[in-house]
Structures are given as C-alpha cells and as structure tokens.
Amino acid sequence: MQFPFEPFKIKVVEPLKRTSREERDKVIREAGFNLFKVPADSILVDLLTDSGTSAMSDNQWAGIMLGDESYAGSKNFYHFEDAVRRIFGFRHIIPTHQGRTAENLLFSVVLKPGNIVPNNTHFDTTRANVIHKGGHAVDVLNRAGRDPNSVEPFKGNMDVEGLERLINEHGPENIPLVMLTITNNSAGGQPVSMQNVRETRAVCRKYGIPLFFDACRYAENCFFIKEREPELARKTVLELAQELFSYGDGCTMSAKKDGLVNIGGFLAMNSQEWATKATNLLILIEGFPTYGGLAGRDLEAMARGLEEVLNEDYLRFRIGQIRYLGEELDRAGVPIIKPTGGHAVYLNAREFLPHIPPSQFPGQALAVALYREAGIRSVEIGSLMFAEKDPQTGEVRYPDLELVRLAVPRRVYTSMHMNYVAESIISVFEKRDEIRGFRIVEETEYLRHFTAVLEEV
Ligand code: F0G
C-alpha cells in the first residue's frame, strides 16, 4: 500500500476543540440524536460532506484579494470564463452560487411537464429540481453499481442498453436531455469510464437527445479514468477532462466540490437558445450574468480552483487518502462498500450492526456511535433518509442499503487524522453488540433526516 503523501505544506491552521465523552453525550442528546443539529465546534473530525468544505490554496487566497467587485464586466468573470472554457469547452458559461441553482435554471428551460430525465443516478437536488419542474427523474445505473459486493472498476456507469430501452419506451421527443453524474455520488462516489461516456453519447446522438454532465467531481472521475482505462493512462487529467466534455452538450457544476471553493457553481452549454433563456432567468433569481450570485473574489477563487484540482500530485493524494482510509477499515474486517470511490468511504451499517432492524435505523445508530466514541460526524444514507410509507397501505418500504458516508473534505485533514478515524471506527466495531437502535419522536413530511428528533430504543 502506498501512503498518501500530502503534496502541500500547512500555512494557516484552524484549531480543533477536544470534547470529553460526557460532553459529547450531552450534546448529542440535546440534538435529538440528529448530527445535523450538532454545533460544528463540538465536532473533532467533520466528515458530513466534501461540499464547500475544501481548504483553499495560497494562490486562491491571493486571488481573493484581486476581487473586482464591479456589478458588470468584472475582470474575475473573464478569468473564470477562460478557465471553464479551457477545461470544459462549452460555448456559453453562466455562473451561479452553487450547483442546485444551475440545475434549477437548466430544468426550468428544458423541461415540459411529463418529460423524462435519465441519469446514471440523480443526486437528491437534481432529482428534486426535475420533479419540481413536472418531470420524472429516472436512474439508469449499470448492474455492478447496484451490487455492493461487486469490485468492478467503473460502478458509476450508465446502463447504456437500459437507456436505449427507456428512450424507445417513452419516445425521444419526451426526453429533453440525458445526464451523466461524474463521479456517481449517490452510487458511492464511483466513477464513469470514458468508454461509457462514448457509448452513452452514441445512443444520445442516434435519437437526437443532448447529453449533459453533472460535473461536480469531474477531476476525481478523470483521475480514475487515467488509473483504470489502460489505453488512456498516458493522457493528462486535463486532456481526459477535455475529451470527456467534448462528448457532451453542456454541464451543471457545483464548484464546492472539484472547484476547491467554499461557494460557487455554473451552468455551461453549447445551445444559444437554451443559454439565452437560462441567462434571462439568471438575472431574475441570481444576478447579472457576469457575477451570477457571487462576488468577484469568489469567481477568481473558482477560476484558480478549477485549474488546481487537475494537478495530478494532488489527485493522487486525494484518491489515495480515501483509499487508505478504506483499506485500514477493510483490513480490520469493518464492512465497507468496495472499491472506495472518489470522495467518501461508505460503511455498510446493515452488516456492521446486524442486530438492529431497518425500522430502528442501523445507519443512524452507527453515526451516533461514531460521534459519541470519537467526535466524528458522518451522515446516514439509509432508512432515516429514504424509507417511504406507501400512501395507500401505510406499509413502510426500506431502501436496499443502510449506509453511513464518511465524506472527506479536500486538503483539510491529514493522513494522521484518517488514522484516528480508522482506529475509532475499529474500536466501535469491536463493541458493536452494545449499540442500540433508535425510534423517531418528531419528524417532518419531507427530508425528515435534517430535522428529525430521535430517542434510543
Ligand atoms: N450534484 C451532485 C452529484 C452533488 O453531489 C451535489 C451536492 C449537487 C449536485 C448539488 O450541489 O450543493 O452546490 O447545490 N452534494 C453535496 C453532498 C451536498 O454532500 O454530496 P450544491
């Protein structure tokens, strides 16, 4: 195993506060056993998300000081536009303050009620934006991606045959675009191969349907392509990104991931007609087209981050750090989803806590145990987030997987922090029989996991 060497020095530090087990126990009770309600300064290692949590470089901070805060025509916008055009290649570039606004603009423009949007797997906000505009969001994930025990290299791929069947079933006129999410977050941060992008595009071309990318983690995806598609190993990650996007007609981007910024995003596309409509809407909901809900300084940080993220030493460290955490856990017999993806390690809570039934939220029980044991914040992706009650029969349908995601912020934690996380999880694993399930005391109708109050069974 290669040790993930941090290819940077630390110039600014943010102290971490240590808490005692008694303090954490009090905090988590007061939060109704809901980690979203725990104040961040009571957390030692925060693995809730990799989104908007990156550490910026000295180069990005220097860019912040060069912010041109002109309402129109800020020079930072042109730097941003140049960076996006060089990497992504699309003609029209529309800045937004984060990814979901790009989704909102896109689907407001392209969707008619009743339309279908196929995606390898929709992220929650993408799905919600499709539904909000009256569309149907359909996941068309390949078989390996649906199997937690498969170790295929590209478990994020689109099921290309399934896509063609879906198009024939509903008619291409009812499908305004096809989307590919790279990497596939909801399917474990798994990558999509260049081969799969080419095949997806061939189907789209055959039926005259545009192909868009949800490009949040594009650099991580392209690094996996370099590692795992031998005929592409000699290309740079930049060249791979350029080739990949050349197969598409546009993208949505949350730069809070592979833009290495704390806020920012964009929508990009080749269609003049769609871009004009999206820009008109942008002015209504985000701002003038040369700032799109951001400050000039934010655009500069994003321009620099989009380029920095392609550095292959950085990506080797990034992907290596996630892999390292996964290997440490796997060696100790802790059940995880394999292979590890680009931004997170996923614990298999159903196997970790076989004595807790889905009705008692094994993922949440594990997430709470990690906080109590070690001050680590993770996120449950299981029955608390996804169980659905059948409106007719009242019967509860549980999701196939009960997972706990450990999403690692970019350039924030060292490999020693990862050792601490691994050791703490292994120690919880050794005492797993003592962990109890939960029941819900209070919940909302939608997205209950953000606010639910729970108690121990
Ligand atoms: N698409 C994907 C694949 C995402 O992972 C996210 C956010 C978005 C779109 C929306 O971007 O937050 O900037 O509006 N994912 C975060 C996460 C929240 O924790 O996985 P946004």
XYZ file of C-alpha atoms and ligand atoms in Angstrom:
478
model
C 0.000 0.000 0.000
C 1.198 3.483 -0.865
C 0.998 6.025 1.951
C -0.971 9.080 0.780
C 1.639 11.851 0.982
C 0.166 15.344 1.424
C 1.565 17.372 -1.516
C 1.253 20.677 0.378
C 2.525 22.447 3.484
C 0.180 23.961 6.061
C 0.335 27.761 6.288
C -2.840 28.624 8.195
C -4.411 26.445 10.869
C -7.846 26.243 12.449
C -7.746 24.772 15.960
C -9.879 21.731 16.754
C -11.584 21.568 20.131
C -11.443 18.308 22.046
C -14.509 17.243 23.995
C -14.968 14.526 26.613
C -17.275 11.566 26.118
C -19.641 13.059 28.755
C -19.778 16.373 26.839
C -20.492 14.604 23.550
C -23.180 12.514 25.168
C -24.885 15.693 26.423
C -24.540 17.435 23.026
C -25.987 14.523 21.037
C -28.945 14.118 23.442
C -29.709 17.831 23.189
C -29.545 17.482 19.386
C -32.226 14.756 19.494
C -29.594 12.253 18.252
C -29.515 14.175 14.970
C -25.994 15.050 13.785
C -27.256 17.901 11.581
C -28.182 19.708 14.813
C -24.783 19.353 16.474
C -22.833 22.652 16.562
C -19.732 22.240 14.393
C -17.362 23.340 17.169
C -18.352 20.244 19.163
C -17.027 18.055 16.350
C -13.445 16.850 16.076
C -13.335 15.383 12.549
C -16.223 16.524 10.348
C -16.967 14.069 7.528
C -20.547 15.216 6.929
C -19.769 16.386 3.391
C -16.969 17.169 0.942
C -19.053 20.060 -0.420
C -17.959 23.623 0.287
C -15.545 22.357 2.930
C -12.264 22.491 0.961
C -9.171 24.327 2.140
C -8.202 26.956 -0.436
C -4.573 27.367 -1.517
C -2.367 30.438 -1.018
C -2.867 31.050 -4.748
C -6.656 31.113 -4.312
C -6.455 33.402 -1.269
C -4.191 35.722 -3.246
C -6.866 35.732 -5.951
C -9.461 36.727 -3.350
C -7.508 39.964 -2.790
C -7.772 40.696 -6.510
C -11.563 40.680 -6.472
C -13.026 43.211 -8.896
C -16.454 43.919 -7.437
C -17.866 45.751 -10.463
C -21.538 44.991 -10.996
C -20.969 44.313 -14.684
C -17.922 43.038 -16.551
C -15.726 42.142 -13.525
C -12.293 41.027 -14.712
C -12.606 37.957 -12.458
C -15.572 36.816 -14.534
C -13.362 36.733 -17.625
C -10.683 34.719 -15.776
C -13.400 32.316 -14.650
C -14.844 32.097 -18.155
C -11.376 31.383 -19.625
C -10.734 28.590 -17.100
C -14.101 26.959 -17.711
C -13.749 27.234 -21.484
C -10.247 25.727 -21.453
C -11.289 22.692 -19.384
C -14.945 22.161 -20.293
C -15.004 23.702 -23.751
C -18.679 24.742 -23.806
C -19.660 27.968 -25.598
C -21.963 29.621 -23.041
C -20.965 29.871 -19.381
C -23.402 31.039 -16.722
C -22.096 31.477 -13.147
C -24.341 30.506 -10.205
C -23.768 30.479 -6.461
C -23.937 26.681 -6.246
C -24.837 23.534 -8.162
C -28.543 23.286 -7.472
C -29.165 26.742 -8.957
C -27.546 25.575 -12.193
C -29.935 22.586 -12.074
C -32.904 24.848 -11.411
C -32.023 27.085 -14.394
C -31.419 24.143 -16.719
C -34.603 22.256 -15.925
C -36.693 25.451 -15.911
C -35.577 25.985 -19.508
C -35.609 22.475 -20.997
C -38.350 20.533 -19.196
C -42.005 20.281 -20.093
C -44.365 18.634 -17.582
C -44.360 14.867 -18.018
C -40.851 14.754 -19.545
C -38.360 12.072 -18.528
C -34.771 12.767 -17.466
C -32.487 9.693 -17.455
C -29.322 9.890 -15.325
C -26.840 7.201 -14.224
C -28.014 8.249 -10.731
C -29.635 11.555 -9.832
C -28.246 13.332 -6.818
C -31.066 14.438 -4.423
C -31.106 18.081 -5.560
C -31.024 17.096 -9.236
C -33.938 14.736 -8.725
C -35.839 17.385 -6.721
C -35.297 20.014 -9.447
C -36.530 17.630 -12.168
C -39.638 16.789 -10.128
C -40.228 20.428 -9.205
C -40.494 21.317 -12.930
C -43.003 18.499 -13.503
C -40.548 15.908 -14.876
C -39.741 12.309 -13.944
C -36.195 11.531 -12.797
C -35.175 8.006 -13.812
C -31.945 6.337 -12.624
C -30.358 4.031 -15.218
C -27.421 2.596 -13.284
C -25.459 -0.399 -14.597
C -25.815 -3.690 -12.756
C -22.403 -3.623 -10.988
C -23.276 -0.270 -9.442
C -26.312 -1.781 -7.781
C -24.301 -4.644 -6.237
C -22.477 -3.651 -3.015
C -20.205 -6.699 -3.369
C -19.049 -6.030 -6.936
C -15.497 -4.664 -7.274
C -15.823 -3.560 -10.918
C -13.670 -0.503 -11.746
C -16.491 1.709 -13.097
C -19.518 1.097 -10.907
C -20.830 4.587 -11.684
C -21.563 3.767 -15.347
C -24.823 4.326 -17.173
C -26.658 1.151 -18.198
C -26.493 2.009 -21.904
C -28.909 -0.710 -23.041
C -31.342 0.308 -20.318
C -31.065 3.901 -21.548
C -31.953 2.900 -25.107
C -34.922 0.843 -23.859
C -36.136 3.812 -21.826
C -35.867 6.117 -24.860
C -37.844 3.662 -27.006
C -40.458 3.228 -24.325
C -41.151 6.948 -23.823
C -40.092 8.372 -27.210
C -37.103 10.698 -27.706
C -39.467 13.676 -28.009
C -40.270 13.284 -24.282
C -36.636 13.264 -23.188
C -35.126 16.787 -23.348
C -31.681 15.584 -22.255
C -29.725 12.701 -20.759
C -27.460 13.305 -17.760
C -24.270 11.626 -16.567
C -23.214 12.319 -12.978
C -19.420 12.141 -12.599
C -18.484 10.702 -10.176
C -21.717 8.980 -9.256
C -22.263 10.341 -5.742
C -25.462 8.520 -4.815
C -23.952 5.231 -6.003
C -20.918 5.577 -3.705
C -18.734 8.167 -5.483
C -17.991 5.573 -8.165
C -16.502 6.715 -11.491
C -17.869 6.577 -15.044
C -15.487 5.305 -17.746
C -14.609 7.205 -20.919
C -15.880 4.172 -22.820
C -19.264 4.512 -21.100
C -19.375 8.241 -21.883
C -18.732 7.456 -25.578
C -21.416 4.758 -25.631
C -23.934 6.993 -23.849
C -23.230 9.741 -26.333
C -23.681 7.355 -29.269
C -27.181 6.481 -28.022
C -27.981 10.167 -27.459
C -26.793 11.030 -30.998
C -28.850 8.215 -32.515
C -32.035 9.713 -31.052
C -31.014 13.391 -31.296
C -31.012 13.928 -27.493
C -28.467 16.309 -25.873
C -26.068 14.883 -23.278
C -25.311 16.917 -20.135
C -22.879 16.186 -17.310
C -23.383 16.768 -13.609
C -19.690 17.600 -13.354
C -19.206 18.220 -9.576
C -16.356 15.711 -9.196
C -15.017 15.742 -12.761
C -11.315 15.766 -11.833
C -11.666 12.807 -9.470
C -13.565 10.946 -12.198
C -10.874 11.694 -14.795
C -8.133 10.547 -12.420
C -9.909 7.192 -12.074
C -10.095 7.000 -15.895
C -6.336 7.561 -16.077
C -5.751 4.837 -13.467
C -8.235 2.280 -14.746
C -8.575 2.608 -18.536
C -5.128 1.439 -19.699
C -5.336 2.915 -23.212
C -5.872 6.378 -21.664
C -3.170 6.174 -18.973
C -0.741 8.376 -20.914
C -3.059 11.332 -21.230
C -3.034 14.116 -18.639
C -6.094 14.551 -16.447
C -6.697 17.883 -18.214
C -6.675 16.149 -21.618
C -9.037 13.488 -20.304
C -11.415 16.141 -18.968
C -11.311 17.961 -22.321
C -12.059 14.754 -24.206
C -14.847 13.746 -21.821
C -16.644 17.098 -22.036
C -16.219 17.166 -25.830
C -18.768 14.321 -25.937
C -21.403 16.461 -24.198
C -23.624 19.429 -24.975
C -23.358 21.069 -21.564
C -22.985 20.608 -17.819
C -24.094 21.706 -14.388
C -21.339 22.213 -11.836
C -21.116 22.626 -8.092
C -17.642 24.149 -7.699
C -17.998 23.431 -3.951
C -16.513 20.042 -4.843
C -13.889 19.942 -7.609
C -13.743 23.745 -7.859
C -11.980 23.733 -4.453
C -14.072 26.672 -3.229
C -16.481 27.222 -0.358
C -19.180 28.646 -2.629
C -19.723 28.728 -6.413
C -21.015 26.843 -9.420
C -22.066 27.241 -13.036
C -24.188 26.068 -15.926
C -22.473 25.689 -19.303
C -23.786 24.631 -22.697
C -23.454 24.949 -26.455
C -27.073 25.780 -27.294
C -27.528 29.514 -27.866
C -31.303 29.221 -27.489
C -31.213 27.478 -24.106
C -28.399 29.743 -22.855
C -30.386 32.882 -23.664
C -33.400 31.598 -21.749
C -31.271 30.464 -18.796
C -29.486 33.834 -18.687
C -32.778 35.709 -18.588
C -33.882 33.584 -15.656
C -30.467 34.001 -14.000
C -30.982 37.749 -13.877
C -34.270 37.147 -12.101
C -33.027 34.723 -9.441
C -29.227 35.100 -9.081
C -27.930 38.300 -10.627
C -26.272 39.849 -13.638
C -24.600 37.311 -15.999
C -21.043 38.358 -15.080
C -21.462 37.551 -11.392
C -24.425 35.147 -11.003
C -24.930 35.433 -7.247
C -21.218 35.551 -6.426
C -18.702 38.229 -5.501
C -15.906 38.938 -7.992
C -13.435 37.473 -5.488
C -15.422 34.203 -5.407
C -15.191 33.952 -9.200
C -11.421 34.409 -9.022
C -11.063 31.698 -6.347
C -13.189 29.385 -8.504
C -11.161 30.112 -11.672
C -7.983 29.157 -9.808
C -9.538 26.157 -8.029
C -10.849 24.592 -11.244
C -7.276 24.582 -12.589
C -5.565 23.490 -9.350
C -7.795 20.471 -8.924
C -6.303 18.974 -12.125
C -2.847 18.742 -10.529
C -2.062 15.030 -10.602
C 0.014 15.021 -7.401
C -2.984 16.489 -5.643
C -5.377 13.934 -7.181
C -3.054 11.037 -6.314
C -3.136 12.220 -2.709
C -6.883 12.845 -2.766
C -7.940 9.478 -4.190
C -5.134 7.807 -2.199
C -6.359 9.260 1.084
C -9.869 7.865 0.616
C -8.439 4.514 -0.495
C -6.093 4.476 2.531
C -8.972 5.004 4.969
C -10.957 2.253 3.210
C -8.035 -0.190 3.332
C -7.386 0.410 7.028
C -11.034 -0.370 7.790
C -11.219 -3.332 5.424
C -8.120 -4.920 6.949
C -9.826 -4.903 10.358
C -12.945 -6.552 8.901
C -15.137 -3.425 9.056
C -17.786 -3.786 6.303
C -17.418 -1.031 3.664
C -18.579 -0.583 0.085
C -15.747 -1.567 -2.275
C -13.926 -0.312 -4.193
C -13.768 3.027 -2.392
C -14.963 5.946 -4.516
C -13.525 9.413 -5.075
C -14.752 11.459 -2.145
C -16.003 9.148 0.588
C -15.846 5.791 2.310
C -19.242 4.208 2.893
C -19.761 1.912 5.893
C -22.262 -0.892 5.379
C -24.380 -0.395 8.511
C -26.613 -3.400 7.880
C -23.590 -5.701 8.108
C -21.928 -3.636 10.841
C -25.000 -3.836 13.116
C -26.916 -6.964 12.032
C -28.858 -6.977 15.342
C -30.558 -3.638 14.541
C -33.502 -3.906 12.077
C -34.039 -1.196 9.410
C -37.062 0.034 11.399
C -34.591 1.046 14.150
C -32.192 2.912 11.829
C -28.902 0.979 11.949
C -27.117 3.692 9.920
C -28.161 6.422 12.324
C -27.214 4.206 15.282
C -23.738 3.807 13.804
C -23.364 7.519 13.005
C -24.357 8.415 16.589
C -21.928 5.825 17.988
C -19.045 7.323 15.958
C -19.829 10.749 17.346
C -20.087 9.533 20.939
C -16.923 7.453 20.686
C -14.692 9.882 18.855
C -16.362 13.182 17.916
C -16.565 12.121 14.243
C -19.513 13.408 12.230
C -20.718 11.240 9.341
C -24.064 11.075 7.574
C -26.644 8.301 7.480
C -27.769 7.289 3.985
C -30.364 4.663 4.771
C -33.828 4.283 6.225
C -33.832 7.605 8.108
C -33.107 9.420 4.824
C -35.016 7.222 2.363
C -37.656 4.908 3.924
C -41.049 5.629 2.309
C -44.532 4.980 3.583
C -46.950 3.616 0.992
C -49.750 6.222 0.919
C -52.408 3.509 0.371
C -51.385 0.655 2.659
C -49.267 2.600 5.181
C -46.589 -0.066 4.786
C -43.002 1.204 5.096
C -40.552 0.418 2.262
C -36.912 0.364 3.337
C -34.003 1.157 0.992
C -31.775 -1.676 -0.260
C -28.719 -0.361 1.553
C -28.149 1.050 5.031
C -25.015 3.173 4.671
C -23.004 5.701 6.642
C -20.991 8.079 4.461
C -17.601 9.373 5.599
C -17.079 12.211 3.091
C -13.586 13.657 3.242
C -13.145 17.430 2.693
C -10.401 18.332 0.200
C -6.939 19.262 1.573
C -8.362 19.678 5.104
C -7.375 16.579 7.069
C -4.018 14.817 7.168
C -3.406 11.106 6.890
C -2.906 11.098 10.677
C -6.492 12.317 11.029
C -7.500 9.398 8.808
C -5.633 7.018 11.143
C -7.598 8.476 14.050
C -10.878 7.960 12.142
C -9.963 4.375 11.240
C -8.883 3.474 14.783
C -12.044 4.976 16.268
C -14.301 3.087 13.862
C -12.450 -0.163 14.535
C -12.895 0.384 18.262
C -16.665 0.958 17.754
C -16.724 -2.191 15.598
C -15.230 -4.221 18.442
C -18.033 -3.059 20.763
C -20.790 -3.191 18.138
C -23.024 -5.524 20.165
C -23.579 -2.737 22.734
C -25.033 -0.311 20.144
C -28.799 0.156 20.291
C -31.302 1.255 17.650
C -33.446 4.391 17.534
C -37.050 5.429 17.138
C -38.365 8.717 15.756
C -40.091 11.078 18.178
C -40.661 14.003 15.800
C -40.443 14.191 12.008
C -41.434 16.405 9.082
C -43.178 15.262 5.915
C -40.251 15.945 3.540
C -36.492 15.484 4.072
C -37.044 14.414 7.663
C -33.415 13.442 8.244
C -32.393 17.108 8.527
C -34.650 17.849 11.490
C -35.945 14.567 12.997
C -35.755 14.093 16.771
C -34.914 10.542 17.864
C -34.606 8.511 21.049
C -32.710 5.338 21.843
C -34.686 2.088 21.865
N -24.841 17.087 -7.883
C -24.128 16.251 -7.109
C -23.606 14.961 -7.689
C -23.860 16.583 -5.769
O -23.143 15.753 -5.009
C -24.359 17.813 -5.246
C -24.136 18.179 -3.844
C -25.086 18.661 -6.104
C -25.306 18.259 -7.419
C -25.656 19.973 -5.649
O -24.676 20.921 -5.493
O -24.782 21.534 -3.065
O -23.655 23.030 -4.742
O -26.110 22.822 -4.720
N -23.723 17.337 -2.986
C -23.402 17.590 -1.561
C -23.094 16.301 -0.857
C -24.392 18.444 -0.845
O -22.930 16.337 0.389
O -22.963 15.262 -1.502
P -24.828 22.138 -4.453
